[in-house]
Every structure is written in structure tokens, then in C-alpha cells.
Amino acid sequence: MEFNFRIPIINKLKHIRVNYSQPTEISNFSIDINRELQMDNRVMKYYYPMNMKYNDLTEGFETFDRKIEKPEPLDNLLKVLKEKNHLTFKNENEKKPHVITWRGLIVKIMCLPYLRNSFFELVVCNYNNILYIQESREKKENITNNDITQQKFCYSGFKFEALSTIPIPPEEIDKSENNKVLLEERVHDIVNNKEEYGIIVQSKLNNIRLIMGAEVDCAERKFSPNETQKPYVELKTTKIISNSQEENNFERYKLIKFWAQSFLVGIPKIIIAYRNKDLEVEKVSSLSTLKIPHIVNQHHIERQQKNKLNQTREIAKDLKKGSNFNIKKYNHEPWNANVCLAFAEIFLNWLKHEIVNVSDPNISYTVTFDSEVNKNFIHVKCNGSNSGFLPNWWIN
């Protein structure tokens, strides 16, 4: 069995009313240096601004302790839910989620209306009328493993995290000389991406109840478990922005993902390191997650006003050429947060409806978007019996 989902045009999505409830953290966990799951926050880090004297994000690349890159199954997420008794939804229908997944997969879906030159392949299972979604393939081909330049770009992000975090709350740094040593040690410590601190949140996208697991980079300060919004921080790197075109590209293709990633799980702040071509940090700035859509829209208006004269000249040139004139070339609208949320809601509701009658943990569906094949459809294919991926201990 195969079927397709046609991606709605953006103008239709703009007018759909969407409400996304404040995400609530229901649990946390750690993945230690041995990639073992721990039911606590032992590897959680705290943000402490980097020393700009040590701004080389390639330092220590040769000793990078890197995890094996592969799609993340749902097993750890389900283990935490089981271990910490977050299972009331199995017997209380009013609390039962409609979707259990990793945050990053919802990000891929949310951003699709604006990032159509992309690829994702997910696998979905319907069990007890809950959609379980995990990744099947991240890329069609993994061509970066042997590319040293690409590896260094990847490493630079983890190096920035290492230079900007400490294992104790920042307010404790000045309490002893031993604590201050942490700031010196982090400069030359071996960088690894094996350790991860994660949270599990529940939220609601209109009528769709979501449970999502997500990695969190660090916290801004010590906090109480009872705080409604934890002071988490997302750390990002990007190339330095030199002109309005680069600003437009950054906001259009990267900032949309930065926003979606933090917004979905309630991370209030994003700290961005701007690096030069030598992968050296030139400046660091912060953004409020909730303000990003407004900032993007405001910058778009400012660029339109600034470039109005230049656009008029370019349009005149195109008019002289005749057939090549395209007004859309000069009027790229900024992305809209409501469009992203509306699309995610429509697609998840459609997917739930299509496979609602197949509540069988032994049957899975592959969900694929491949821009090289078709930019207008998401393809869904049933994988038949014995294709399920949920662990037996969860089903039983």
C-alpha cells in the first residue's frame, strides 16, 4: 500500500489558526561517555561565555572523540518513559499522546514548506493509536565522512560548546580557585559528542498531543525542577554575516531551523557564534527564541526598503530581456511561524487518519520526502508485516 500527501501552498497555510501549548518537561536523562543511558542529569552543562582569546574552533580536531553517526531509534526515549513511570496514557485515553518521537523529526516536517530542497526518510508505526516516529535515513548518501573540511565544520560546533560550557552552575565559579581551573581546562580538553543531556516534553499542537525527546546543550543557571520554563540554552555556530544577501540566506535557511528546534521544546534562548573562514569566532550574540519570527519579518522589511532602488534597476533589465522577468525573484517573503506549525498539524493529522485502522506494532510505514524526485509530495509506503521497530519490552 502506497499513498501521497500533497504539500499545501503557503498562502493556504497562512490563514489556518494554530495553537501550540507551552511545552512541559516531564523527564530528563543523560547519555554518558560510553553511550550508556542514565536516568538522571549527570552530564548536564551550564553556559559560561567563552574566552575570546581562545577562539580557534579547529583546535583539538585531531583528538575529537566522535560517536558513530546513525539514525537514533526511539529505544532510549521509551526506556525513560517506562523507567520513570510516564505510562499513565496507556490506560487514560484523555491523556494518551497521538505522537511519540524525537524533536528533530518534527523540525524536519515543520520547516518543509520553506526548505523544499531537502530529503528525509522516516519510519512510522501505529500502536494503541499512538504514532511512533523515528528516523530511517538522514541523507541519501553520507559523503561527509571522508571530507576533512566538512568534518572540521562539524567539529567547530562541538568545540564551541566545549569552550562555552562548564559542569557546575556559573554562580559557583568564583567560590573557589579549583572551580576557576575549569575555565582553563575546557580550552584544551578533548572534545566529544558522545555525552548528551536530554529532556522529554509534552505539548499540544491544536488537537494533537505530542511527546518529544530532545538533546539540550546547556542551562544558563541552576534551576528548580518545578520551574515552568527551564533556563535552557541552545548553542549554534554560523559563518560571519557580511552583507544583506548573507543575512537573508542565514535567516531563510538556518534561522528557521534554529527557531523550530528551540521553540518546540521550550528552550528560551539561542546563543550564536559567528565564525570566519578560518573557523575562528569573531563574535557571539544571543537571541530570544520567541522573538525570532518578528526579527526575521522586520529584517525583511528593512532589506526591501534598502534594496528597492536596486530591485527597480534589475527589474528594468529583465523587462528589456523579455522572457526572463519574474517578480518572485525580487520578492522572497520571509518564513512564517504559523505556516510551519499549520503544516505540521495538517500532515500529522493526515498521517494519523491514513493509518488509524492499522494499530499493529509489527507493521511500519516509510515516510519519504525527496526533492530530487518530487517537491510537491510526501510519499508513504507500507512495509508489510514484521517491519515494526518498537522493542518487545515496550509492546509487552
mmCIF file of C-alpha atoms in Angstrom, residues 69-209:
data_model
loop_
_atom_site.group_PDB
_atom_site.id
_atom_site.type_symbol
_atom_site.label_atom_id
_atom_site.label_comp_id
_atom_site.label_asym_id
_atom_site.label_seq_id
_atom_site.Cartn_x
_atom_site.Cartn_y
_atom_site.Cartn_z
ATOM 1 C CA GLU A 69 26.671 8.662 13.297
ATOM 2 C CA LYS A 70 23.488 6.713 12.662
ATOM 3 C CA PRO A 71 19.736 7.318 12.902
ATOM 4 C CA GLU A 72 18.573 7.452 16.519
ATOM 5 C CA PRO A 73 15.928 4.831 17.353
ATOM 6 C CA LEU A 74 13.208 5.543 19.906
ATOM 7 C CA ASP A 75 14.553 2.985 22.383
ATOM 8 C CA ASN A 76 16.164 5.426 24.838
ATOM 9 C CA LEU A 77 13.132 7.704 24.799
ATOM 10 C CA LEU A 78 10.844 4.758 25.529
ATOM 11 C CA LYS A 79 13.179 3.420 28.245
ATOM 12 C CA VAL A 80 12.976 6.734 30.100
ATOM 13 C CA LEU A 81 9.183 6.840 29.809
ATOM 14 C CA LYS A 82 8.977 3.281 31.116
ATOM 15 C CA GLU A 83 11.571 3.645 33.892
ATOM 16 C CA LYS A 84 10.089 6.865 35.246
ATOM 17 C CA ASN A 85 6.513 5.583 35.050
ATOM 18 C CA HIS A 86 5.251 8.065 32.470
ATOM 19 C CA LEU A 87 2.858 5.396 31.234
ATOM 20 C CA THR A 88 -0.492 6.627 32.526
ATOM 21 C CA PHE A 89 -1.516 7.436 28.965
ATOM 22 C CA LYS A 90 -1.799 3.720 28.177
ATOM 23 C CA ASN A 91 -4.885 3.460 30.378
ATOM 24 C CA GLU A 92 -6.206 7.023 30.451
ATOM 25 C CA ASN A 93 -7.433 7.835 26.995
ATOM 26 C CA GLU A 94 -7.784 11.563 27.669
ATOM 27 C CA LYS A 95 -4.045 11.779 28.379
ATOM 28 C CA LYS A 96 -2.865 9.459 25.643
ATOM 29 C CA PRO A 97 -0.482 11.188 23.199
ATOM 30 C CA HIS A 98 -1.075 10.971 19.483
ATOM 31 C CA VAL A 99 2.636 11.099 18.600
ATOM 32 C CA ILE A 100 5.844 9.960 20.329
ATOM 33 C CA THR A 101 9.051 10.958 18.561
ATOM 34 C CA TRP A 102 12.298 12.909 18.669
ATOM 35 C CA ARG A 103 12.092 16.679 18.371
ATOM 36 C CA GLY A 104 14.356 16.811 15.322
ATOM 37 C CA LEU A 105 11.903 14.861 13.177
ATOM 38 C CA ILE A 106 9.081 17.313 13.851
ATOM 39 C CA VAL A 107 11.529 20.106 12.940
ATOM 40 C CA LYS A 108 12.091 18.483 9.533
ATOM 41 C CA ILE A 109 8.334 18.353 8.934
ATOM 42 C CA MET A 110 7.668 21.891 10.220
ATOM 43 C CA CYS A 111 10.276 23.537 8.024
ATOM 44 C CA LEU A 112 9.396 21.678 4.817
ATOM 45 C CA PRO A 113 7.109 24.384 3.314
ATOM 46 C CA TYR A 114 10.168 26.658 3.138
ATOM 47 C CA LEU A 115 13.009 24.147 2.760
ATOM 48 C CA ARG A 116 11.878 22.221 -0.288
ATOM 49 C CA ASN A 117 15.384 21.298 -1.480
ATOM 50 C CA SER A 118 15.693 18.694 1.238
ATOM 51 C CA PHE A 119 15.459 14.996 1.980
ATOM 52 C CA PHE A 120 14.165 12.957 4.879
ATOM 53 C CA GLU A 121 13.130 9.378 5.383
ATOM 54 C CA LEU A 122 11.164 8.457 8.492
ATOM 55 C CA VAL A 123 9.569 5.239 9.626
ATOM 56 C CA VAL A 124 6.220 5.261 11.436
ATOM 57 C CA CYS A 125 4.337 2.682 13.459
ATOM 58 C CA ASN A 126 0.793 2.881 14.860
ATOM 59 C CA TYR A 127 0.445 1.053 18.168
ATOM 60 C CA ASN A 128 -2.510 1.620 20.532
ATOM 61 C CA ASN A 129 -3.469 4.517 18.242
ATOM 62 C CA ILE A 130 -0.209 6.316 19.004
ATOM 63 C CA LEU A 131 2.086 7.195 16.109
ATOM 64 C CA TYR A 132 5.707 6.334 16.872
ATOM 65 C CA ILE A 133 8.064 8.140 14.501
ATOM 66 C CA GLN A 134 11.788 7.546 14.172
ATOM 67 C CA GLU A 135 14.387 8.266 11.526
ATOM 68 C CA SER A 136 15.241 5.764 8.827
ATOM 69 C CA ARG A 137 17.861 7.677 6.863
ATOM 70 C CA GLU A 138 19.115 11.214 7.371
ATOM 71 C CA LYS A 139 20.762 11.560 3.965
ATOM 72 C CA LYS A 140 20.589 9.701 0.706
ATOM 73 C CA GLU A 141 24.362 9.334 0.783
ATOM 74 C CA ASN A 142 26.790 10.081 3.569
ATOM 75 C CA ILE A 143 29.558 11.846 1.657
ATOM 76 C CA THR A 144 31.000 13.865 4.531
ATOM 77 C CA ASN A 145 32.867 11.143 6.432
ATOM 78 C CA ASN A 146 35.974 11.386 4.259
ATOM 79 C CA ASP A 147 35.809 15.137 3.675
ATOM 80 C CA ILE A 148 38.188 16.769 6.179
ATOM 81 C CA THR A 149 36.826 20.260 5.528
ATOM 82 C CA GLN A 150 33.274 19.141 6.270
ATOM 83 C CA GLN A 151 34.465 17.252 9.337
ATOM 84 C CA LYS A 152 36.092 20.414 10.670
ATOM 85 C CA PHE A 153 32.905 22.414 10.132
ATOM 86 C CA CYS A 154 31.033 19.750 12.075
ATOM 87 C CA TYR A 155 33.689 19.711 14.815
ATOM 88 C CA SER A 156 33.608 23.504 15.170
ATOM 89 C CA GLY A 157 30.093 23.364 16.588
ATOM 90 C CA PHE A 158 31.078 20.867 19.278
ATOM 91 C CA LYS A 159 34.234 22.870 20.038
ATOM 92 C CA PHE A 160 32.134 25.993 20.598
ATOM 93 C CA GLU A 161 30.001 24.018 23.048
ATOM 94 C CA ALA A 162 33.136 22.843 24.878
ATOM 95 C CA LEU A 163 34.507 26.405 25.069
ATOM 96 C CA SER A 164 31.186 27.776 26.321
ATOM 97 C CA THR A 165 30.097 25.287 28.973
ATOM 98 C CA ILE A 166 31.135 24.090 32.423
ATOM 99 C CA PRO A 167 29.877 21.198 34.594
ATOM 100 C CA ILE A 168 28.805 23.429 37.510
ATOM 101 C CA PRO A 169 26.413 26.406 37.713
ATOM 102 C CA PRO A 170 28.165 29.658 36.696
ATOM 103 C CA GLU A 171 27.397 31.258 40.049
ATOM 104 C CA GLU A 172 29.714 28.703 41.701
ATOM 105 C CA ILE A 173 32.791 29.511 39.618
ATOM 106 C CA ASP A 174 34.034 32.293 41.904
ATOM 107 C CA LYS A 175 33.584 30.292 45.107
ATOM 108 C CA SER A 176 36.978 28.564 44.900
ATOM 109 C CA GLU A 177 40.205 28.527 42.901
ATOM 110 C CA ASN A 178 39.553 24.880 41.994
ATOM 111 C CA ASN A 179 36.395 25.912 40.208
ATOM 112 C CA LYS A 180 38.243 28.575 38.206
ATOM 113 C CA VAL A 181 40.551 25.855 36.874
ATOM 114 C CA LEU A 182 37.551 24.528 34.929
ATOM 115 C CA LEU A 183 37.685 27.603 32.692
ATOM 116 C CA GLU A 184 41.305 26.868 31.773
ATOM 117 C CA GLU A 185 40.849 23.146 31.332
ATOM 118 C CA ARG A 186 37.930 23.424 28.929
ATOM 119 C CA VAL A 187 40.126 25.216 26.363
ATOM 120 C CA HIS A 188 42.283 22.144 25.748
ATOM 121 C CA ASP A 189 40.018 19.319 26.917
ATOM 122 C CA ILE A 190 39.363 16.538 24.398
ATOM 123 C CA VAL A 191 36.072 17.327 22.673
ATOM 124 C CA ASN A 192 33.486 14.580 22.396
ATOM 125 C CA ASN A 193 29.932 14.405 21.094
ATOM 126 C CA LYS A 194 29.163 11.142 22.865
ATOM 127 C CA GLU A 195 27.760 12.704 26.023
ATOM 128 C CA GLU A 196 24.250 14.117 25.729
ATOM 129 C CA TYR A 197 21.809 15.630 28.165
ATOM 130 C CA GLY A 198 18.221 15.155 27.076
ATOM 131 C CA ILE A 199 14.721 16.118 28.097
ATOM 132 C CA ILE A 200 11.287 14.730 27.340
ATOM 133 C CA VAL A 201 8.464 17.221 26.915
ATOM 134 C CA GLN A 202 4.767 17.002 26.255
ATOM 135 C CA SER A 203 2.860 19.612 24.317
ATOM 136 C CA LYS A 204 -0.192 20.061 22.136
ATOM 137 C CA LEU A 205 -0.408 21.269 18.536
ATOM 138 C CA ASN A 206 -4.084 22.158 18.207
ATOM 139 C CA ASN A 207 -5.691 18.767 18.879
ATOM 140 C CA ILE A 208 -2.505 16.699 18.501
ATOM 141 C CA ARG A 209 -0.852 15.670 21.759
#
